[in-house]
CSV table of C-alpha atoms in Angstrom, one decimal:
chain,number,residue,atom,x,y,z
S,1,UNK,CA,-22.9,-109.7,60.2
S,2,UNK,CA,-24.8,-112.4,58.6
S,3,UNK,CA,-23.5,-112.1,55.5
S,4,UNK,CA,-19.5,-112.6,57.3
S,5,UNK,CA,-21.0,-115.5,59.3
S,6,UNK,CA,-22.7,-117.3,56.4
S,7,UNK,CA,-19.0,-116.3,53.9
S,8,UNK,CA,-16.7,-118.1,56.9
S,9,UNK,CA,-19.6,-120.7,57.0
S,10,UNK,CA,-18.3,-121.6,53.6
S,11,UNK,CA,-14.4,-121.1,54.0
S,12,UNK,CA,-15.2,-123.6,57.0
S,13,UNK,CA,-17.4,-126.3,54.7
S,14,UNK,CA,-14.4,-125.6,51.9
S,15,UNK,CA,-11.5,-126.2,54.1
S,16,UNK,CA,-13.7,-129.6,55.7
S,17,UNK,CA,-14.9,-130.6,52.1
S,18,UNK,CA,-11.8,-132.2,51.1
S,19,UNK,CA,-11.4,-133.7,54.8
S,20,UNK,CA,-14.6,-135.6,54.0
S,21,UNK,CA,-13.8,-136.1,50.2
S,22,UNK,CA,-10.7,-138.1,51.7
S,23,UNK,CA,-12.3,-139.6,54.5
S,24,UNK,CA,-14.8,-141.4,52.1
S,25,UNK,CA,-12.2,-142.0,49.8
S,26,UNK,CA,-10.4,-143.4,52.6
S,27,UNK,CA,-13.4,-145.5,53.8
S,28,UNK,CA,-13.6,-147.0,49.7
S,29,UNK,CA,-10.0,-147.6,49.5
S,30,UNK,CA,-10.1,-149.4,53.4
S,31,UNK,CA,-12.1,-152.6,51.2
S,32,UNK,CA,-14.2,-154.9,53.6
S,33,UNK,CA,-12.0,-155.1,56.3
S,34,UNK,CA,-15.0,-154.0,59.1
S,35,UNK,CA,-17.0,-156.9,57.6
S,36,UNK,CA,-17.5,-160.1,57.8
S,37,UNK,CA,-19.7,-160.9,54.9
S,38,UNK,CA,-19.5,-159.4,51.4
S,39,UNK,CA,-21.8,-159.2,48.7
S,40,UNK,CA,-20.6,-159.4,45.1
S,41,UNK,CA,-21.9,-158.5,41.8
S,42,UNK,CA,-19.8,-160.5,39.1
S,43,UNK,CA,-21.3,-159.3,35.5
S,44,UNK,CA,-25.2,-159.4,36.9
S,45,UNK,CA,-24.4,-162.9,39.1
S,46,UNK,CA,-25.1,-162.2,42.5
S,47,UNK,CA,-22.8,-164.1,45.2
S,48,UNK,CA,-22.9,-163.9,48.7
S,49,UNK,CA,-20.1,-165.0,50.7
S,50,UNK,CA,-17.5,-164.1,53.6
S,51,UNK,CA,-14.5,-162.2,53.9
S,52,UNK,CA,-12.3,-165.4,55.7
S,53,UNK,CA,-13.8,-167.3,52.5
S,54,UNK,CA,-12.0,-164.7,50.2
S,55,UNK,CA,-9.2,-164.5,51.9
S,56,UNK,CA,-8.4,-168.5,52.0
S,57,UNK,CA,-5.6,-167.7,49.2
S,58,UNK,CA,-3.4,-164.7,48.1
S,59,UNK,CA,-5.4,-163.7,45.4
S,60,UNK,CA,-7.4,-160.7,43.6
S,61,UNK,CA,-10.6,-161.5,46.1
S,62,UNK,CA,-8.2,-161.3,49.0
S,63,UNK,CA,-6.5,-158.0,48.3
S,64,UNK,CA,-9.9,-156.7,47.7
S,65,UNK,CA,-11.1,-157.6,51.2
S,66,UNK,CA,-7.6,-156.3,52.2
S,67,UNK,CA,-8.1,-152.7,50.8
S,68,UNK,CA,-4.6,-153.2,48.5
S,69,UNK,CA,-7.5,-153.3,45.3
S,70,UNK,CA,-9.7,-150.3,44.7
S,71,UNK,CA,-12.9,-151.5,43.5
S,72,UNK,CA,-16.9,-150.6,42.7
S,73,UNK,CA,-19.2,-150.6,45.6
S,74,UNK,CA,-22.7,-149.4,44.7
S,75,UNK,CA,-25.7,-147.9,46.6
S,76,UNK,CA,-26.3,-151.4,47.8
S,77,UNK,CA,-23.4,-152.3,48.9
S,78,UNK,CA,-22.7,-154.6,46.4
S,79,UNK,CA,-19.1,-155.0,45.2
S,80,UNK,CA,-19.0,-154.9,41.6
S,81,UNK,CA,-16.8,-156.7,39.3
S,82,UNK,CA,-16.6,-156.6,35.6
S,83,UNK,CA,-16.6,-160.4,34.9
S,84,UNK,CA,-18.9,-163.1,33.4
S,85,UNK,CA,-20.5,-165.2,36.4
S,86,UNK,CA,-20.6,-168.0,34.7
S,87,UNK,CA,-17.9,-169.8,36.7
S,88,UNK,CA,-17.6,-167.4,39.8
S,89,UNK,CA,-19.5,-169.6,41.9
S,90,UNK,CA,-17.1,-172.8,41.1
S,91,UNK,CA,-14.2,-170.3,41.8
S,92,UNK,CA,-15.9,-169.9,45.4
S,93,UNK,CA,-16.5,-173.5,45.8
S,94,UNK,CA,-12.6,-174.0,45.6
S,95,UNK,CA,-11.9,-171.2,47.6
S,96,UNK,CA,-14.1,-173.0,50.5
S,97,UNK,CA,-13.3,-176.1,50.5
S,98,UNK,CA,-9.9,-176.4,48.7
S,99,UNK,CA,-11.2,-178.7,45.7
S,100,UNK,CA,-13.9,-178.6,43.0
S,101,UNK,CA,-15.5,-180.8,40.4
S,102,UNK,CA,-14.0,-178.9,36.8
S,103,UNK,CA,-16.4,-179.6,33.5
S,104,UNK,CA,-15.1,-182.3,31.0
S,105,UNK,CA,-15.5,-180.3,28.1
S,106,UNK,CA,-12.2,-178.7,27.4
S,107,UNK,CA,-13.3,-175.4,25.9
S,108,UNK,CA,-15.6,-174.6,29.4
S,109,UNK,CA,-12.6,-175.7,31.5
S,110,UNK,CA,-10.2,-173.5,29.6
S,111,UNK,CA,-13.4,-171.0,30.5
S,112,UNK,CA,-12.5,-171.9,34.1
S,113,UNK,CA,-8.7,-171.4,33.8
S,114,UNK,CA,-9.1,-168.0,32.4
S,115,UNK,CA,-11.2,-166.9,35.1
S,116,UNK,CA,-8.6,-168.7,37.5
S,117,UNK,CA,-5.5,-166.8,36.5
S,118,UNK,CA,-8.0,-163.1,36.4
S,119,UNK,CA,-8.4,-163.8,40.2
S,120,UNK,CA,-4.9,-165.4,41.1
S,121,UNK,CA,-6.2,-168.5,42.4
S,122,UNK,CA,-3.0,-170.4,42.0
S,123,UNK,CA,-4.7,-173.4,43.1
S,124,UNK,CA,-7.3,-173.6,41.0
S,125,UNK,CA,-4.9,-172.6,38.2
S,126,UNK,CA,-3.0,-175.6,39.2
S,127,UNK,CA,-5.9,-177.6,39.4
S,128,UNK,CA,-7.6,-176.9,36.0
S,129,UNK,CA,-3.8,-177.8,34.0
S,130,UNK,CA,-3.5,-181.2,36.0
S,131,UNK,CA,-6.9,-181.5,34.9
S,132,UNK,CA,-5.6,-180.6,30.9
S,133,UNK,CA,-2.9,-182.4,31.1
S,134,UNK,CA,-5.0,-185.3,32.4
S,135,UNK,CA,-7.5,-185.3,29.3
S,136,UNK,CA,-4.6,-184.9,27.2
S,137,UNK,CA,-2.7,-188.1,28.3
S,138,UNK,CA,-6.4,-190.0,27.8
S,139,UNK,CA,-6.5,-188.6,24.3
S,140,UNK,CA,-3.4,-189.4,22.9
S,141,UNK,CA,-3.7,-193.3,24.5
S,142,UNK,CA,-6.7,-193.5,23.3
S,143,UNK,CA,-7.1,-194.6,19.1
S,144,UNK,CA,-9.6,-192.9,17.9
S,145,UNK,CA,-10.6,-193.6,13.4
S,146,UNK,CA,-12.7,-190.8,12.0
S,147,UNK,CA,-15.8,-192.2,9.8
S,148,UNK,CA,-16.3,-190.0,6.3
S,149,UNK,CA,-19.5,-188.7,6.0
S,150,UNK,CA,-19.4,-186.5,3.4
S,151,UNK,CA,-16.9,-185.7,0.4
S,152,UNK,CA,-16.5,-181.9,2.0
S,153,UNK,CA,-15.8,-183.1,5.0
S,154,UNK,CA,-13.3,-185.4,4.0
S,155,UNK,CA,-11.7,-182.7,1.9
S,156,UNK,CA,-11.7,-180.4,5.0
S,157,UNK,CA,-10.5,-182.5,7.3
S,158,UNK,CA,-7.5,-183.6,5.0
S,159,UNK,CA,-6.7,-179.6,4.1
S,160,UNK,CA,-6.6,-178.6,8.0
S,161,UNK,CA,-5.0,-181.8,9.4
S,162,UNK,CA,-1.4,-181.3,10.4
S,163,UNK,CA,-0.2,-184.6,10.5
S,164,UNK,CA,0.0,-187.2,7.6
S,165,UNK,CA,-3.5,-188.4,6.6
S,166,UNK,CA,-3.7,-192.8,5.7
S,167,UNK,CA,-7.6,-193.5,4.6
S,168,UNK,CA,-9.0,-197.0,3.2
S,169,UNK,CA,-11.6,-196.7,1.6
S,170,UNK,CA,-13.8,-200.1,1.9
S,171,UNK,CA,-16.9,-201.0,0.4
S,172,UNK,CA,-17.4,-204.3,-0.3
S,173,UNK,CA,-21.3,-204.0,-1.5
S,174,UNK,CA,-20.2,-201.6,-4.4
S,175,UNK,CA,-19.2,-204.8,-6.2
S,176,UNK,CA,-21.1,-206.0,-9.9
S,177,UNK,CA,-19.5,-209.5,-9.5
S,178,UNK,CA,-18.6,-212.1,-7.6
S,179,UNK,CA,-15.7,-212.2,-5.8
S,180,UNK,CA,-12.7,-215.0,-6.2
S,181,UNK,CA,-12.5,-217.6,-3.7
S,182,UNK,CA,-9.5,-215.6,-1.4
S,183,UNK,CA,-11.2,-211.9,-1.9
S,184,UNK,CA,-13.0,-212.2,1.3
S,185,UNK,CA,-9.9,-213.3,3.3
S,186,UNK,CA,-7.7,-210.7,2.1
S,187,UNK,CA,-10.3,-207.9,2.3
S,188,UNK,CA,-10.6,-208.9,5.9
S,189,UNK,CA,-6.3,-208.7,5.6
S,190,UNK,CA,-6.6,-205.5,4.6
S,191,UNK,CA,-9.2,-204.3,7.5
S,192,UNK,CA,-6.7,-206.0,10.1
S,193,UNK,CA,-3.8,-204.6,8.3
S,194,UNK,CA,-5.1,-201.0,8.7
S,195,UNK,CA,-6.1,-201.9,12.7
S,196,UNK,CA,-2.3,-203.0,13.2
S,197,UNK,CA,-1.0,-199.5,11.6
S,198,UNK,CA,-3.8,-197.2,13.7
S,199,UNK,CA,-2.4,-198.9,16.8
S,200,UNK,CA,1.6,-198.8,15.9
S,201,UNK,CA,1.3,-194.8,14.6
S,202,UNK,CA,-0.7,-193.7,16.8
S,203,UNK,CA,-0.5,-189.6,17.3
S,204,UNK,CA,1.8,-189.4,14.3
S,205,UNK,CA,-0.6,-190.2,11.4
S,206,UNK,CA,-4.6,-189.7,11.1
S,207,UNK,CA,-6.0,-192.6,9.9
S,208,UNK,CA,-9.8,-192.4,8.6
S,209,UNK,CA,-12.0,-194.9,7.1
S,210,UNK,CA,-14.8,-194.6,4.1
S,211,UNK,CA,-17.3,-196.7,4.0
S,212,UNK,CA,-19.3,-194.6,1.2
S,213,UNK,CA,-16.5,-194.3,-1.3
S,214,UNK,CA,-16.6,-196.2,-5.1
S,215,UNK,CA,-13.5,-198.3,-4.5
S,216,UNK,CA,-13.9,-201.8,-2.8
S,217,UNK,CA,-10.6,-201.8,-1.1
S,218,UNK,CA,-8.2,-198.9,-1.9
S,219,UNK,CA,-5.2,-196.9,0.4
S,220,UNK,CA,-4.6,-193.5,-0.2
S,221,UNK,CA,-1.8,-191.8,1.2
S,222,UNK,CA,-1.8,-187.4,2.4
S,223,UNK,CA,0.7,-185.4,2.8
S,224,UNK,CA,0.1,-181.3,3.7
S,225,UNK,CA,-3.4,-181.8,2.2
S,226,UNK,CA,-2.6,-183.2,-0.9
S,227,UNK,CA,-2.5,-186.7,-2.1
S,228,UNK,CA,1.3,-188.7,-2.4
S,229,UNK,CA,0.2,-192.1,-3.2
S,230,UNK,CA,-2.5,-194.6,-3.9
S,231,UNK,CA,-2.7,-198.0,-3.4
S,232,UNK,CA,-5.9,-199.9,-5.2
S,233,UNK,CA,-6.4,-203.0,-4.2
S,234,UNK,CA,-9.2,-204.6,-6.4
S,235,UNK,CA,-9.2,-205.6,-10.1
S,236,UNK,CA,-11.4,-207.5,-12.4
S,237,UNK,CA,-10.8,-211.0,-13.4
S,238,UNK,CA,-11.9,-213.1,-16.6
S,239,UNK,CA,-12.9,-216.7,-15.7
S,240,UNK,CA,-14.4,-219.3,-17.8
S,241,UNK,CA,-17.9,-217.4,-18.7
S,242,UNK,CA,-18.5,-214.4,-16.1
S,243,UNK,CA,-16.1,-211.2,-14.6
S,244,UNK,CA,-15.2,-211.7,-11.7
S,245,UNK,CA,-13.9,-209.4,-8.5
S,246,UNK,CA,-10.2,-209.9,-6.8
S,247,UNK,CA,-9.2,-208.4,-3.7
S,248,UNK,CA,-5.5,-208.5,-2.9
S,249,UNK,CA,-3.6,-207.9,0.2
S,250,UNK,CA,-0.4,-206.3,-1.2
S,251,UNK,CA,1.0,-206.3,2.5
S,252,UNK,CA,4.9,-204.8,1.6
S,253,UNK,CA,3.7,-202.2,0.0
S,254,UNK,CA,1.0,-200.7,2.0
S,255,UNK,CA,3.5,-200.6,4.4
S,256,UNK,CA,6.0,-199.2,2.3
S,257,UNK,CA,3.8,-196.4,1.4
S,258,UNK,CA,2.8,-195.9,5.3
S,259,UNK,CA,6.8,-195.1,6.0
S,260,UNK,CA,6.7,-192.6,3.5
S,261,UNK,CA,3.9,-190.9,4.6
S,262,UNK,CA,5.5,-189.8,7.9
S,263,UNK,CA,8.6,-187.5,5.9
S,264,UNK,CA,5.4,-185.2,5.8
S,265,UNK,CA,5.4,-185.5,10.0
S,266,UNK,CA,5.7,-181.9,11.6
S,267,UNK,CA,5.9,-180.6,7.8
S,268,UNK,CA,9.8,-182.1,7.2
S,269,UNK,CA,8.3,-182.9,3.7
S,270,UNK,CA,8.4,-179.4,2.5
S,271,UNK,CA,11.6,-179.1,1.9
S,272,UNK,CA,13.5,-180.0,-1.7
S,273,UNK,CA,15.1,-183.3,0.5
S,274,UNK,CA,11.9,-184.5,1.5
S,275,UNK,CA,10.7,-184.7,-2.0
S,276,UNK,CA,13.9,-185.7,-4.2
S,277,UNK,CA,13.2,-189.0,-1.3
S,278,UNK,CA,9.9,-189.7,-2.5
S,279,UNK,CA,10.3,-189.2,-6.2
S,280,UNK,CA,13.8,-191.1,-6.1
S,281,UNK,CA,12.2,-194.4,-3.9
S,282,UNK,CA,8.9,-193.8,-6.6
S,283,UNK,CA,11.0,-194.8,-9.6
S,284,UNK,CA,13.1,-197.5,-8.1
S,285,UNK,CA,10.5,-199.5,-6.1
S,286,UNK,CA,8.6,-202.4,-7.8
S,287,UNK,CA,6.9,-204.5,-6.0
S,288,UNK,CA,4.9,-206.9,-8.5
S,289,UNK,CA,2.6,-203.6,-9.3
S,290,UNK,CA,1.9,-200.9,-12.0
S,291,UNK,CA,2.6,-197.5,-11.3
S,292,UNK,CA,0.8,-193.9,-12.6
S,293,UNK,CA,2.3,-190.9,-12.0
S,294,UNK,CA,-0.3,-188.3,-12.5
S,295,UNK,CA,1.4,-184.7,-12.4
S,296,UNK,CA,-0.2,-181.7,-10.5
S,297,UNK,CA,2.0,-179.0,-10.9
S,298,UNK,CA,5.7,-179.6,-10.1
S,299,UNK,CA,4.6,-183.1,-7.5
S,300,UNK,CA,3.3,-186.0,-8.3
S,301,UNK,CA,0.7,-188.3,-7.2
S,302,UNK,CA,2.0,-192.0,-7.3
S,303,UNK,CA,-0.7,-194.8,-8.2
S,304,UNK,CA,-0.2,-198.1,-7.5
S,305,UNK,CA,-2.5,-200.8,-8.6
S,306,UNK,CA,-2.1,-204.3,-7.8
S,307,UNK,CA,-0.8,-206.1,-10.8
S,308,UNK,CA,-3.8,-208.0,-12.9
S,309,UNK,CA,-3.7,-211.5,-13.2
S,310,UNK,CA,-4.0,-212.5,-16.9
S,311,UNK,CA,-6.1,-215.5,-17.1
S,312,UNK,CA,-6.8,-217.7,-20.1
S,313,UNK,CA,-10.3,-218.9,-20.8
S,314,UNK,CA,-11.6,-222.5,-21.7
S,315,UNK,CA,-13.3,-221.8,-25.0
S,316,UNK,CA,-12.7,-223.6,-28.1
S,317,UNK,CA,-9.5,-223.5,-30.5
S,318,UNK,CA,-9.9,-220.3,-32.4
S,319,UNK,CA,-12.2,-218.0,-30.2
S,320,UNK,CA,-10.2,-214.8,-28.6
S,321,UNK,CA,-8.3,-215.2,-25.4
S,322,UNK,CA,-9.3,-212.4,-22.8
S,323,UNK,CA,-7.1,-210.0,-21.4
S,324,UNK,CA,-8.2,-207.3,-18.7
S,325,UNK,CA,-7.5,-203.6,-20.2
């Protein structure tokens, strides 16, 4: 008898067994609707909040309160969720009140935008690319001249850069001489000249400066990482008894050279037309200075130095007029 009563016993606890299975299942799958407060576990960050709070917005929170979500609760009650709490809490702030302060540093708010569209905020989405968009606009209004440090870095930053690359390199105290009488005022030319073209191609080209280089005053011109031209700007005069330094402001040409640059824009120089340009406005343009081609593979590298100024000394009949080499 005992052994009948104890077997339907166990038909009775196997027929209710998946009754209760369901029911708890049921219970799990019901979310938070019976409460009003919720605890959440978000990778290890511990938040405490409400359900009305979570449900502000149509969103990943608010079909979790809503039951539509199946998710982790633990012994504690804690609901867990496998995210980085890093930014939760800012992703609560807008969810009560509607608005949030975002970080300025771009990489932690594209941080926050991830976590945005995990949860379907939409507004905090929103907020976060009016936010890019924002920094964005102040960037490209903004002129901003890279300082070379280092001969690596400047070799890096020319190989990665995608736009066209002007640099002048000006140091006036690398300089054995004195300088002629309008050096000064067309090194400061120069220094304006390189000011005016930063401000007119903006966003197109990357100008830099270097301050540490050998040359005095001297353009050079980058297309796809590589060099296309070079514009020196110095030379060495002989005057009555003593060397002396001359600074020029070859003006035309600069600019000249500046136009070209930008066939290498958005990489329109690869091509065989973009080239045949160059090479074919290389052999026909003189403008009062002497060109080097120096060949690196198949392309060349066009030179340009200012044309010297041969100048006769006062000496005696008989002794060796001086030419520069």
């Amino acid at each position: 008898m005992s052994a009948e009563a104890s077997a339907g016993s166990h038909a009775d606890d196997s027929a209710r067994s998946p009754v209760a299975c369901q029911s708890s299942e049921e219970h799990r799958s019901r979310g938070l609707l019976g409460s009003k407060y919720v605890k959440l576990n978000v990778g290890g960050s511990l938040h405490y909040t409400t359900i009305q709070t979570l449900s502000k917005e149509e969103s990943l929170l608010q079909s979790i309160c809503s039951g539509a979500t199946e998710v982790n609760i633990d012994s504690e009650g804690w609901v867990v969720l496998d995210r980085s709490g890093r930014h939760f809490s800012l992703v609560l702030n807008f969810l009560r009140d509607g608005s949030v302060p975002l970080p300025e540093d771009h990489r932690e708010l594209d941080e926050v935008l991830k976590e945005a569209q995990y949860y379907r905020v939409q507004g905090l989405v929103q907020h976060c690319l009016n936010a890019m968009q924002k920094q964005k606009d102040v960037f490209e209004t903004v002129c901003r001249i890279p300082m070379i440090t280092s001969a690596k870095e400047e070799q890096r930053m020319i190989a990665t850069c995608r736009k066209p690359v002007v640099k002048l390199q000006n140091n006036r105290g690398n300089n054995k001489y004195s300088y002629t009488s309008n050096s000064d005022d067309n090194l400061l030319k120069n220094i304006e000249l390189f000011d005016k073209l930063v401000l007119r191609f903006n966003g197109r080209v990357l100008f830099v400066k270097d301050v540490l280089g050998d040359e005095i005053c001297c353009w050079s011109f980058y297309g796809e990482g590589r060099k296309i031209a070079e514009v020196c700007c110095t030379s060495i005069v002989y005057a009555t008894e003593k060397k002396q330094t001359k600074v020029e402001f070859p003006e035309a040409r600069i600019f000249e050279e500046t136009l070209n640059i930008l066939i290498y824009e958005n990489n329109r120089g690869s091509g065989p037309g973009g080239l045949h340009l160059l090479d074919s406005r290389g052999a026909g343009s003189n403008l009062g200075s002497e060109e080097e081609g120096a060949v690196g593979g198949d392309r060349r590298v066009r030179r340009i130095h200012v044309r010297r100024h041969i100048m006769h000394d006062e000496r005696g009949h008989g002794q060796q007029t001086v030419y520069k080499d």
